[in-house]
Coordinates of C-alpha atoms in Angstrom, one line a residue:
X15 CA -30.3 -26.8 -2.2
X16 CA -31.2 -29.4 0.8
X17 CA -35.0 -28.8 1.5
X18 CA -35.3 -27.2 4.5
X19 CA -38.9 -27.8 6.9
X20 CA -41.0 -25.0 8.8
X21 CA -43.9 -25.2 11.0
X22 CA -45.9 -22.2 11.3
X23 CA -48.7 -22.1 13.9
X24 CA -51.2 -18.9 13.7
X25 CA -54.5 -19.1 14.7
X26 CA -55.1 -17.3 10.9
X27 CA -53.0 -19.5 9.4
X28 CA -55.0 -19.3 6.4
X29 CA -54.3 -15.5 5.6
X30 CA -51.4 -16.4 5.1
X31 CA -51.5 -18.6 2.6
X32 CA -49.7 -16.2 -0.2
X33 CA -46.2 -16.1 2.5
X34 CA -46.5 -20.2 2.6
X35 CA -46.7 -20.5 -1.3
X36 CA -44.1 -18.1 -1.8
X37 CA -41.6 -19.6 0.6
X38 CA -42.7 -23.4 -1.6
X39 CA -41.7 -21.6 -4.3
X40 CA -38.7 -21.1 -3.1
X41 CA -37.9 -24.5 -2.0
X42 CA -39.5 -24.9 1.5
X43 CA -41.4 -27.6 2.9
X44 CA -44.3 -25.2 5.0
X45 CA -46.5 -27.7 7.4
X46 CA -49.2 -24.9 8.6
X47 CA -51.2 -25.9 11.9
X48 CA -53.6 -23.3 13.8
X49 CA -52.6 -23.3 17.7
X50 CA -50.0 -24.2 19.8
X51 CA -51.2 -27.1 21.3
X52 CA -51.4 -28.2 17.4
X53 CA -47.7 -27.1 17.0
X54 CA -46.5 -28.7 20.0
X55 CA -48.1 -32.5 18.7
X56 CA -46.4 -31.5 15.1
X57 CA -43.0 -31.4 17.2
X58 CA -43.2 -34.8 18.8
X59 CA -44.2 -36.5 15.4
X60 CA -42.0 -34.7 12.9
X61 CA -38.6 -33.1 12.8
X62 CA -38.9 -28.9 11.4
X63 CA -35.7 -27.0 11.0
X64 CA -37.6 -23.8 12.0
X65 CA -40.8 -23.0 13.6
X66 CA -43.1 -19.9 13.5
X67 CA -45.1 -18.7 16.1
X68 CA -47.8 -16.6 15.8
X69 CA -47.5 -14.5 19.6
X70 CA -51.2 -13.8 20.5
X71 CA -53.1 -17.2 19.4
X72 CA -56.3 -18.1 21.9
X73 CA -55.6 -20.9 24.2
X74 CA -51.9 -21.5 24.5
X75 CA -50.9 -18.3 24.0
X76 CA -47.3 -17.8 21.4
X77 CA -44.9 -17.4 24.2
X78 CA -46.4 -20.0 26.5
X79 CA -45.8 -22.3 23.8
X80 CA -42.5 -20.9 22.8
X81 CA -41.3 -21.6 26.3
X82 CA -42.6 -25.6 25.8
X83 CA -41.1 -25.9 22.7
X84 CA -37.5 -24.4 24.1
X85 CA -37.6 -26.9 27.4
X86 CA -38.4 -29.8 24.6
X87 CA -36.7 -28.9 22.2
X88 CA -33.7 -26.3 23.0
X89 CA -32.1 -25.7 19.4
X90 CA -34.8 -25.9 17.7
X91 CA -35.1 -22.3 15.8
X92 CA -38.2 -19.9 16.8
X93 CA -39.3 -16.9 14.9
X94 CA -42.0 -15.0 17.0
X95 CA -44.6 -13.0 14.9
X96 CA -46.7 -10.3 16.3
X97 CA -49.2 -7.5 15.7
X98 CA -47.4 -6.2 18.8
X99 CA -44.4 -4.0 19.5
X100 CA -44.5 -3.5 23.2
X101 CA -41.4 -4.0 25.0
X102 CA -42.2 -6.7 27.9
X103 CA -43.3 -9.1 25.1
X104 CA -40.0 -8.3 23.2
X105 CA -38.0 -8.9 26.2
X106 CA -39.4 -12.4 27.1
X107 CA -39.3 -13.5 23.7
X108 CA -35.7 -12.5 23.7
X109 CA -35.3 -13.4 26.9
X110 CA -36.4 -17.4 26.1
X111 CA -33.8 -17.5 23.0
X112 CA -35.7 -17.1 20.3
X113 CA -33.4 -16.5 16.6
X114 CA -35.9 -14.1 15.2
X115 CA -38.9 -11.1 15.9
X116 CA -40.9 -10.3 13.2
X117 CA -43.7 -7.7 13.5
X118 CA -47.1 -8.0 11.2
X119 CA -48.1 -7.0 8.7
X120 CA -45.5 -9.1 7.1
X121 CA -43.1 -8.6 4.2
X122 CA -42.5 -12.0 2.1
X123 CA -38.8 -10.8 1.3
X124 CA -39.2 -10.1 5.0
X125 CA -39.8 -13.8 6.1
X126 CA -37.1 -14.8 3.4
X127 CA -34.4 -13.2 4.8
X128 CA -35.2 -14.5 8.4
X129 CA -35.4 -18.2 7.1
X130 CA -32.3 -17.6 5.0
X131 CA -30.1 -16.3 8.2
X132 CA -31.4 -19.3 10.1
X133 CA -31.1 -22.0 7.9
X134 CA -28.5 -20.7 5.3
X135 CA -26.6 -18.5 7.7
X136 CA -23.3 -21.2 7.9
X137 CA -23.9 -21.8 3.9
X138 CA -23.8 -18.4 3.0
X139 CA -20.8 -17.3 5.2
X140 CA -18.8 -20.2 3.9
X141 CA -19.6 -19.2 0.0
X142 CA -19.0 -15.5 1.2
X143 CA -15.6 -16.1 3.2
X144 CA -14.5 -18.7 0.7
X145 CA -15.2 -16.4 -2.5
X146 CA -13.8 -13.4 -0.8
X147 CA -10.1 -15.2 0.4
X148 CA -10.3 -16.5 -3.1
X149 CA -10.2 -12.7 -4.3
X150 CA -7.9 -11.5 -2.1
X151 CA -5.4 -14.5 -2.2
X152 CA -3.7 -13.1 -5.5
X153 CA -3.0 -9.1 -3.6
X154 CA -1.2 -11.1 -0.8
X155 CA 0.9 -13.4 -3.0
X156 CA 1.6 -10.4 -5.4
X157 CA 3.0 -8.3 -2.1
X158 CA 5.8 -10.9 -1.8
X159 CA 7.1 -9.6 -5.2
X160 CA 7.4 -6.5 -4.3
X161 CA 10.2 -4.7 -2.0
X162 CA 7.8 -4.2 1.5
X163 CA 8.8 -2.2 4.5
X164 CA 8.0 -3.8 8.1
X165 CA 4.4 -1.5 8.2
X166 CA 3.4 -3.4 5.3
X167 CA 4.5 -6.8 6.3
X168 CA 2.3 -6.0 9.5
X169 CA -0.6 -5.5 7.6
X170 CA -0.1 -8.6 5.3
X171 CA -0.1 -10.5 8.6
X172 CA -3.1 -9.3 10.4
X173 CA -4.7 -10.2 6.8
X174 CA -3.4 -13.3 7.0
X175 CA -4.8 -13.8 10.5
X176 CA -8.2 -12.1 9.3
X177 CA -8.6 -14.9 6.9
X178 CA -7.4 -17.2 8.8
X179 CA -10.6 -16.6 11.9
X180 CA -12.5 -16.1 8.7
X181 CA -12.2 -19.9 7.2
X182 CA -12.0 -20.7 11.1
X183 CA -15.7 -20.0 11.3
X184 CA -17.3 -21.5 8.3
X185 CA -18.6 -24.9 8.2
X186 CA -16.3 -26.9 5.8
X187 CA -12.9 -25.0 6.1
X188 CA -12.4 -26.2 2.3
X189 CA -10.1 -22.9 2.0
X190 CA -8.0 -23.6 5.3
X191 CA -5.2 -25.6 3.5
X192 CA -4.6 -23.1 0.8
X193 CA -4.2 -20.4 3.8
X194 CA -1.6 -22.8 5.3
X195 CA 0.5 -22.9 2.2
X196 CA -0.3 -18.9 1.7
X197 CA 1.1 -18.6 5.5
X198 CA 4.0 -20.7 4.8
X199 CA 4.8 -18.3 1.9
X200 CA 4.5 -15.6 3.8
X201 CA 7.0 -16.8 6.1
X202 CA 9.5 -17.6 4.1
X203 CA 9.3 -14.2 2.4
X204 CA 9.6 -12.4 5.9
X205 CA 12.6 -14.4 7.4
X206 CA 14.6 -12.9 4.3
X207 CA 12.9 -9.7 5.1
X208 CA 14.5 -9.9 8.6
X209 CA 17.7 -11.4 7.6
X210 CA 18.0 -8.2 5.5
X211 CA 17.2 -5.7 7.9
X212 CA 17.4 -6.6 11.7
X213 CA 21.4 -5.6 12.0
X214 CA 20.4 -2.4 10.4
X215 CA 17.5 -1.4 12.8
X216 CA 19.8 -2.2 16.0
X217 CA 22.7 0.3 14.2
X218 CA 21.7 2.6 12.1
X219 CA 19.8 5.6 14.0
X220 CA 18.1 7.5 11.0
X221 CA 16.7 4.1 8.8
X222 CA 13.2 3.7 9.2
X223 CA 12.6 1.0 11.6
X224 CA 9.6 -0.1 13.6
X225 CA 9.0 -0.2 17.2
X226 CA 10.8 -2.7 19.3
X227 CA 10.5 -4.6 22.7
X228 CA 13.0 -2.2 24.3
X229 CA 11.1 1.1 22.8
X230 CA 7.9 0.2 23.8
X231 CA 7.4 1.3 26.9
X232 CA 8.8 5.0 26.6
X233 CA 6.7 5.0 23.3
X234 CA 3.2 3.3 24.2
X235 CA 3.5 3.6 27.9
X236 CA 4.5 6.5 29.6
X237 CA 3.0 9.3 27.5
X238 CA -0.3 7.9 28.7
X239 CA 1.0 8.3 32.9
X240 CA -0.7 11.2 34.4
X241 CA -0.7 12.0 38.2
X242 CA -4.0 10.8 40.0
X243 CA -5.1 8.8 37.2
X244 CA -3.7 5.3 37.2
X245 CA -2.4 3.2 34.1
X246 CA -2.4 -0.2 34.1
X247 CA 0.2 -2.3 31.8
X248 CA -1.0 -5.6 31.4
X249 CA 1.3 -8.1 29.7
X250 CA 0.1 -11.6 28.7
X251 CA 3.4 -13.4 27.8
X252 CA 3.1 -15.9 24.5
X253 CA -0.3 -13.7 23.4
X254 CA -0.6 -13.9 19.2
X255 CA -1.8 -11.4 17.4
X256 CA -5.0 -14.3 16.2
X257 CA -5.2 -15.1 20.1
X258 CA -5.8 -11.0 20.6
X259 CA -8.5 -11.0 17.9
X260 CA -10.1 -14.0 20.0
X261 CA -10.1 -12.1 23.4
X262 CA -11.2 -8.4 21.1
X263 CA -14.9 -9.5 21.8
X264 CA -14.7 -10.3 25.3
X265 CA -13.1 -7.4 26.4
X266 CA -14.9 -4.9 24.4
X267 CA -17.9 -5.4 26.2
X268 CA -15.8 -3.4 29.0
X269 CA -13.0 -1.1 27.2
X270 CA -13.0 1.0 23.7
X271 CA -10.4 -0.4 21.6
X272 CA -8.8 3.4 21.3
X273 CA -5.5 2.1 19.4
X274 CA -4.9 -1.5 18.4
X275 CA -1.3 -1.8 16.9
X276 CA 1.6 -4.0 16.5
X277 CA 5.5 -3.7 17.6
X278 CA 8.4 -6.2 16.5
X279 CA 10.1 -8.3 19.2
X280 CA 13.9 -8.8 19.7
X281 CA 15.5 -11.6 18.5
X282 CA 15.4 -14.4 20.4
X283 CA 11.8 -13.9 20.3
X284 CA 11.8 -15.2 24.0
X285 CA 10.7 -14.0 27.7
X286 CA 14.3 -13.8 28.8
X287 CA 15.4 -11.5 26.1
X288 CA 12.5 -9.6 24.7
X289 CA 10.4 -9.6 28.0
X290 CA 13.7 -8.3 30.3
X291 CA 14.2 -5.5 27.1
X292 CA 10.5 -4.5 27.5
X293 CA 10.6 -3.6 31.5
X294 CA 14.6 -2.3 31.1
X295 CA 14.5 -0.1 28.3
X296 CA 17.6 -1.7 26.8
X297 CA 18.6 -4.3 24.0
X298 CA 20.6 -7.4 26.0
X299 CA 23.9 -6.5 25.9
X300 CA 23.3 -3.1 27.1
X301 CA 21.6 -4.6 29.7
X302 CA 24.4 -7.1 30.5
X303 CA 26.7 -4.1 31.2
X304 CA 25.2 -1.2 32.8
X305 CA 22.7 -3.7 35.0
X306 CA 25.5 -7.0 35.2
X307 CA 23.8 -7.3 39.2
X308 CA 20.1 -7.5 37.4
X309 CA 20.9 -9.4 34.3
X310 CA 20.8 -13.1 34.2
X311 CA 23.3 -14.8 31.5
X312 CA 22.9 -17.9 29.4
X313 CA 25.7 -19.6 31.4
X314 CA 24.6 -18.7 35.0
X315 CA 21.9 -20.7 37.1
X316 CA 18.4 -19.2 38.3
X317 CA 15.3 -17.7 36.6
X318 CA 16.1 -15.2 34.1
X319 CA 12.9 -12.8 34.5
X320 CA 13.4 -12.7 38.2
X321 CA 14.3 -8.9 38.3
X322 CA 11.6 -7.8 35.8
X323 CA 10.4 -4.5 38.2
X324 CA 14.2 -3.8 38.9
X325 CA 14.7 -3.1 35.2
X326 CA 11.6 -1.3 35.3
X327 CA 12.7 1.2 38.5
X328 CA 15.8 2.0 36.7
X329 CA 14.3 2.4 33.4
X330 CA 11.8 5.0 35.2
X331 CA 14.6 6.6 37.0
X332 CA 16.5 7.2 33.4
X333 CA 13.3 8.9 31.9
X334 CA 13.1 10.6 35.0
X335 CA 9.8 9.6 36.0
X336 CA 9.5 10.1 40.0
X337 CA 6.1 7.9 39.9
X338 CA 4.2 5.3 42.2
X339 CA 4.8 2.4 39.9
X340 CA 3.5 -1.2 41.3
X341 CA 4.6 -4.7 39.9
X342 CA 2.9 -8.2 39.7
X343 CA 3.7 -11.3 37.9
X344 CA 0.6 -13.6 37.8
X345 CA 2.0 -17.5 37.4
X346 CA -0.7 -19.1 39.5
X347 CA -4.5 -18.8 39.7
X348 CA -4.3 -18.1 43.5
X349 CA -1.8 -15.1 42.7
X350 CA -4.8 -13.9 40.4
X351 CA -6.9 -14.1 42.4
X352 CA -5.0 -12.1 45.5
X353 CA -4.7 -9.0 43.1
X354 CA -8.6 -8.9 42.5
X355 CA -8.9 -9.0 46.1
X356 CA -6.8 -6.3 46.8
X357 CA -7.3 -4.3 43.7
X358 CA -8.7 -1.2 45.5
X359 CA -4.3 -1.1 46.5
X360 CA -3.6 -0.5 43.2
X361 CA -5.9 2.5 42.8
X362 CA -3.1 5.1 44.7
X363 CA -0.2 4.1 41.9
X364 CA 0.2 6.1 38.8
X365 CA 1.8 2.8 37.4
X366 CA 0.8 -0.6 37.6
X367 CA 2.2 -3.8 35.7
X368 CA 0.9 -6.4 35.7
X369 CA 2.3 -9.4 33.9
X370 CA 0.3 -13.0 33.0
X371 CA 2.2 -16.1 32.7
X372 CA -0.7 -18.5 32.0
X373 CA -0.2 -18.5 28.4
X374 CA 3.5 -19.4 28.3
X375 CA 2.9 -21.7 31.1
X376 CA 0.0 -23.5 29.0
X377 CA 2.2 -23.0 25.6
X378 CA 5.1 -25.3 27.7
X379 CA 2.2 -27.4 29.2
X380 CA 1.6 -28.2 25.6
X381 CA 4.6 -29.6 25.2
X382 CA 4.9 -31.7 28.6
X383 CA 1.2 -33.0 29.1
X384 CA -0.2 -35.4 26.8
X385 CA -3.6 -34.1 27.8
X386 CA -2.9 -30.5 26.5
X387 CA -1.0 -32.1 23.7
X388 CA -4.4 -33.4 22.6
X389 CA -6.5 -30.3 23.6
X390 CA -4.7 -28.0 21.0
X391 CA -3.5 -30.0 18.1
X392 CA -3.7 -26.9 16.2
X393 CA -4.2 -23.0 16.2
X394 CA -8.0 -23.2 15.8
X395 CA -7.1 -25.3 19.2
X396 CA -4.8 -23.4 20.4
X397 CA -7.0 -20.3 20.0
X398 CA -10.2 -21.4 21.5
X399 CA -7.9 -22.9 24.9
X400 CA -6.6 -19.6 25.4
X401 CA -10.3 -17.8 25.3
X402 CA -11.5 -20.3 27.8
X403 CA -9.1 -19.9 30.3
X404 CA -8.9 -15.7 29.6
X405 CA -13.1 -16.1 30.2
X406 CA -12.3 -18.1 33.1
X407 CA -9.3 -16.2 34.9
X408 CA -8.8 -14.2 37.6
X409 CA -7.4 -11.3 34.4
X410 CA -11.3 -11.1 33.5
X411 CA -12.4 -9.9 36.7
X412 CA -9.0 -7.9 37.2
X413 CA -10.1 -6.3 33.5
X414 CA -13.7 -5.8 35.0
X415 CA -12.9 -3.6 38.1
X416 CA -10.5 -1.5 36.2
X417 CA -13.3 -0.5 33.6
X418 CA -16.0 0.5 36.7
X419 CA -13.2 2.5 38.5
X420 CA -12.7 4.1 34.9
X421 CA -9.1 3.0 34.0
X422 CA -6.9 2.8 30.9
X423 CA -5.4 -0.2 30.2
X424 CA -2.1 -0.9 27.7
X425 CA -2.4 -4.6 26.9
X426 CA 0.4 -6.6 25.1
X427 CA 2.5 -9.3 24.9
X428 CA 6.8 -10.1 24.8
X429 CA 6.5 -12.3 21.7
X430 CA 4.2 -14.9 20.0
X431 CA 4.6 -18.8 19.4
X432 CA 4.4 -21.2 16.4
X433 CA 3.8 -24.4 16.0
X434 CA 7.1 -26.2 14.9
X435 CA 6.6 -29.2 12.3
X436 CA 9.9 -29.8 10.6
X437 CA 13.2 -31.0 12.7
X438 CA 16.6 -28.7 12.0
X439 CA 20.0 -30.8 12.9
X440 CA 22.4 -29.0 15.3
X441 CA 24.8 -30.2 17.2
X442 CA 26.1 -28.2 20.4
X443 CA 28.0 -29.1 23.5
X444 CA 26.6 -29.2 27.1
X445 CA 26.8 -25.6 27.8
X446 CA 24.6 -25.0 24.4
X447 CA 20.8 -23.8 25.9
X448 CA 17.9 -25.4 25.7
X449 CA 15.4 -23.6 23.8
X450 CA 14.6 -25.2 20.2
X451 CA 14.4 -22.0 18.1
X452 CA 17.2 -20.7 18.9
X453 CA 20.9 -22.0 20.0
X454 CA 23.4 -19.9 21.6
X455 CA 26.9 -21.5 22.3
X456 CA 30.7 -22.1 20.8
X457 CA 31.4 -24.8 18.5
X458 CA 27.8 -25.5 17.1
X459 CA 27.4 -27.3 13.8
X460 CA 24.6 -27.2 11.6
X461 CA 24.2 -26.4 7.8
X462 CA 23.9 -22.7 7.7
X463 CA 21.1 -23.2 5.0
X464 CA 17.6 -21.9 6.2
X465 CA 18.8 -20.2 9.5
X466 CA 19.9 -17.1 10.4
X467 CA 23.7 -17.1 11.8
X468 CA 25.3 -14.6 14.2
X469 CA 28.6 -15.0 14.8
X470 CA 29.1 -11.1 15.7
X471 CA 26.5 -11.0 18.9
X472 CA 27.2 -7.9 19.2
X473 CA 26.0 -6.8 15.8
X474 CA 22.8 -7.8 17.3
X475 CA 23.0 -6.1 20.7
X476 CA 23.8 -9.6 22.2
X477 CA 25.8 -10.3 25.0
X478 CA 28.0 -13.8 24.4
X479 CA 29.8 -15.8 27.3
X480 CA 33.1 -16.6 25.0
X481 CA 34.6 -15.0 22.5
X482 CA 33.7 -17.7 19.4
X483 CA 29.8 -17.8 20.9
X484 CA 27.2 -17.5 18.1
X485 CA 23.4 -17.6 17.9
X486 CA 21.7 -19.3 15.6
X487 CA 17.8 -18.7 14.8
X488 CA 15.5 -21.6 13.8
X489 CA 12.9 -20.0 10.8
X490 CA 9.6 -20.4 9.5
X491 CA 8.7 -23.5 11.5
X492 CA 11.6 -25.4 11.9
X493 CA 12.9 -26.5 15.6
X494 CA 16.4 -27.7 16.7
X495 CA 17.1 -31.6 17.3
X496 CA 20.4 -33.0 18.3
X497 CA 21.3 -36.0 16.5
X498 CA 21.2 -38.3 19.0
X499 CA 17.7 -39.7 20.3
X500 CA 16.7 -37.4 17.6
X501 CA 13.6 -39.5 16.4
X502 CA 12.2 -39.5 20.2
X503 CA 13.2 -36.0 19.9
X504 CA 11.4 -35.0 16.9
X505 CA 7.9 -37.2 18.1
X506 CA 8.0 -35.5 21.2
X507 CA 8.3 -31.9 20.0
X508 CA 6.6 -32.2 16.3
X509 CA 3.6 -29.8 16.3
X510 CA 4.0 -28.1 19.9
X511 CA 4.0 -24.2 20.5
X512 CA 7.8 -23.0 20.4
X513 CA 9.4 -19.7 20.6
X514 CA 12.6 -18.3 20.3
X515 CA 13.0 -18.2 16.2
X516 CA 11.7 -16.2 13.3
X517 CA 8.8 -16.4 12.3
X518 CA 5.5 -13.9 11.7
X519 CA 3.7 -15.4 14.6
X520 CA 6.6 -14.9 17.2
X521 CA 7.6 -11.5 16.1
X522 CA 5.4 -9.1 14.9
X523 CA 3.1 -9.0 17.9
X524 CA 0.4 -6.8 19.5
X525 CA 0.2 -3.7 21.4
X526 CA -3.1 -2.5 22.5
X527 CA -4.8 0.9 24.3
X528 CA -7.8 0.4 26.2
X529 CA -10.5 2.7 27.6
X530 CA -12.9 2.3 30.2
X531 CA -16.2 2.4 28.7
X532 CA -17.0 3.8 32.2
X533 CA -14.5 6.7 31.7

């Protein structure tokens, strides 16, 4: 165990001469000094790992030197020890950061535990989280063996992702790589269990299925509308279900987490498919032909999400909802910050949507900009970007004044991202789309080994342009390259935040109810 070094400064330092041989005994270097002024001298010359501070010493009183050590020394961890337990001197001891509070008479199990959270705390955690993934590392791979339905692939996920932020947070990560190869599994396992079942879920009325993007607002949405009290549906585009459990914290200092669950998105896991299904109520190809003025195809020009509250006026009207219903698509800071301005608008509507582009825009961003490129060179990455921008946004603030009026909020997402690492040949002509996890055209080559191949659309509730079109899904973390160019291709794209294909990450995806903790 590395020898660890406290300072402890009490005026009747030597009453306490039992604690200090008991913590030596346990492996602690204990330099014991009588006043501040002493302690503060002890700090210049030496380096401690911990200091304790006797509160009421004469002269330079416990906090008066807590607050010289802290503009010295700022991480340096205090303990404060008092006779005391009045509030006020609670309060500024908390208030000038210290890591501990101990009251006298002391315990020495007491003064144990507070060294051990302090200076062990990253150790321990890292044993803990380590030895714990280590247990539960066999139930997951055993899972794979045997026949699961999509509730229990859900939950395999978010235990994936558990011990994923887990290992995140230790100090070594020794246990990350073995999670990545657990993950890849995982993934490999669920494409089949897609492949297997997908066609079925769109076809078959009375198989057990779970929710999809088209069900979710008649499911999750409007049972919650009621008259005078207004809903807000807030969905942040490209939002994991890890990136979720990184914004839980923040936004439960505001909202009670009343219902966190997850829903499957439509293949192509993308914002022209599954975010149009969300707001219409309708799988693509029934959206082609009862809204053909609203839907945008694959061969026709313009931005496919551009008639988003359309869908969602007709969809209303079909579930005869005769509401005040608002819409607002966020894509620039300015726009967010013009719907916390006029927020007190939104108040009167027994509806309002509100949707985020940020994190697709910053997902695509990571492709294009070599800067963001080397901001989020992984998840961990990728994760902690999207906190500082959600802590920095104008959706914070928006989040804030709908928990003081007393709101509920339904918060989700039209499909997650992975981050692509192996290069898939396909070959298409000029009409073939863009996107790299999935292709959609006529006359596309490609080995029909480890993607998933469409050749009946409408099987799939797809709408195609010709009658020989076909879609073909990239899997796990593959990504389409055309042969030509194709090692500029694959450097360019290699490691970036793609959508599109099948994969945990993109579709099993979150769906959460919020209330106001004003309420």
């Amino acid at each position: 165990m590395q020898q660890y070094s406290i300072l402890w400064a009490d005026d009747e330092i030597d009453l306490l001469k039992p604690h200090i041989l008991f913590l030596e005994k346990k492996g602690y270097q204990v330099t014991p000094v009588n006043s501040g002024s002493d302690a503060l001298e002890e700090c210049e010359a030496n380096y401690y790992d911990v200091v304790f501070l006797d509160e009421n010493m004469p002269g330079m009183s416990g906090l008066e030197t807590l607050t010289q050590i802290k503009s010295a020394w700022p991480n340096l961890p205090v303990v404060m020890i008092t006779k005391s337990e009045e509030e006020h001197i609670m309060e500024e001891a908390i208030g000038a950061k210290i890591s501990d509070y101990l009251i006298k008479p002391l315990n020495p199990n007491q003064i144990l535990l507070s060294v051990k959270k302090i200076l062990d705390n990253k150790r321990l955690i890292t044993e803990k989280t380590n030895l714990g993934y280590q247990q539960d590392f066999r139930n997951i791979s055993m899972a794979y063996n045997e026949h699961m339905d999509y509730e229990e692939w859900a939950e395999v996920y978010k235990k994936l992702i558990y011990w994923e932020l887990e290992i995140d947070a230790t100090d070594n990560k020794s246990m990350s790589e073995v999670l990545e190869m657990q993950k890849d599994e995982a993934n490999s396992n669920f494409v089949k269990f897609i492949k297997d079942n997908y066609e079925d879920w769109l076809n078959e009325p009375n198989i057990d299925k779970p929710l999809l993007s088209h069900q979710i607002m008649k499911e999750k949405v409007f049972p919650y509308i009621e008259e005078g009290d207004p809903l807000f549906f807030i969905v942040i585009d490209n939002l994991r279900f890890d990136q979720w459990k990184i914004l839980e914290p923040i936004i439960s200092e505001y909202f009670t987490v009343e219902d966190e669950s997850s829903y499957f998105s439509i293949l192509p896991t993308t914002t022209a498919y599954a975010r149009n299904a969300i707001f219409s109520g309708l799988l693509p190809l029934e959206m082609s032909k009862r809204h053909p003025n609203l839907w945008v195809g694959e061969d026709q020009e313009g931005g496919k999400n551009n008639n988003e509250f359309e869908f969602l006026k007709e969809q209303l009207k079909r579930n005869r909802l005769n509401i005040k219903a608002s819409y607002n698509k966020i894509t620039q800071v300015q726009q967010g910050r013009n719907l916390v301005d006029n927020f007190n608008n939104l108040m009167s509507n027994d509806l309002n949507v509100i949707v985020y582009n940020f994190v697709d825009m910053l997902s695509h961003a990571r492709t294009d900009l070599e800067m963001i490129r080397e901001l989020a060179p992984d998840e961990s990455a990728y994760r902690s970007i999207t906190k500082s921008w959600f802590m920095h946004s104008p959706l914070i603030e928006t989040l804030r004044k709908i928990s003081e009026k007393g709101g509920r909020v339904i918060l989700t997402t039209d499909h997650g991202t992975i981050r692509v690492r192996h290069p898939f040949k396909i070959i298409g002509d000029r009409n073939t789309n863009t996107n790299l996890r999935y292709k959609q055209g006529k006359n596309l080559g490609f080995e029909e080994r480890d993607v998933y191949v469409s050749r009946k659309p409408e099987l799939l509730h797809l709408p195609k342009v010709n009658i020989s079109t076909a879609y073909v899904f990239a899997t796990e973390d593959r990504f389409f390259a055309y042969p030509n160019n194709y090692n500029y291709y694959v450097n360019y794209y290699k490691g970036t935040f793609q959508h599109g294909g099948i994969s945990l990450e993109e579709v099993i995806i979150p769906i959460i109810s919020l209330n106001s903790k004003n309420g």
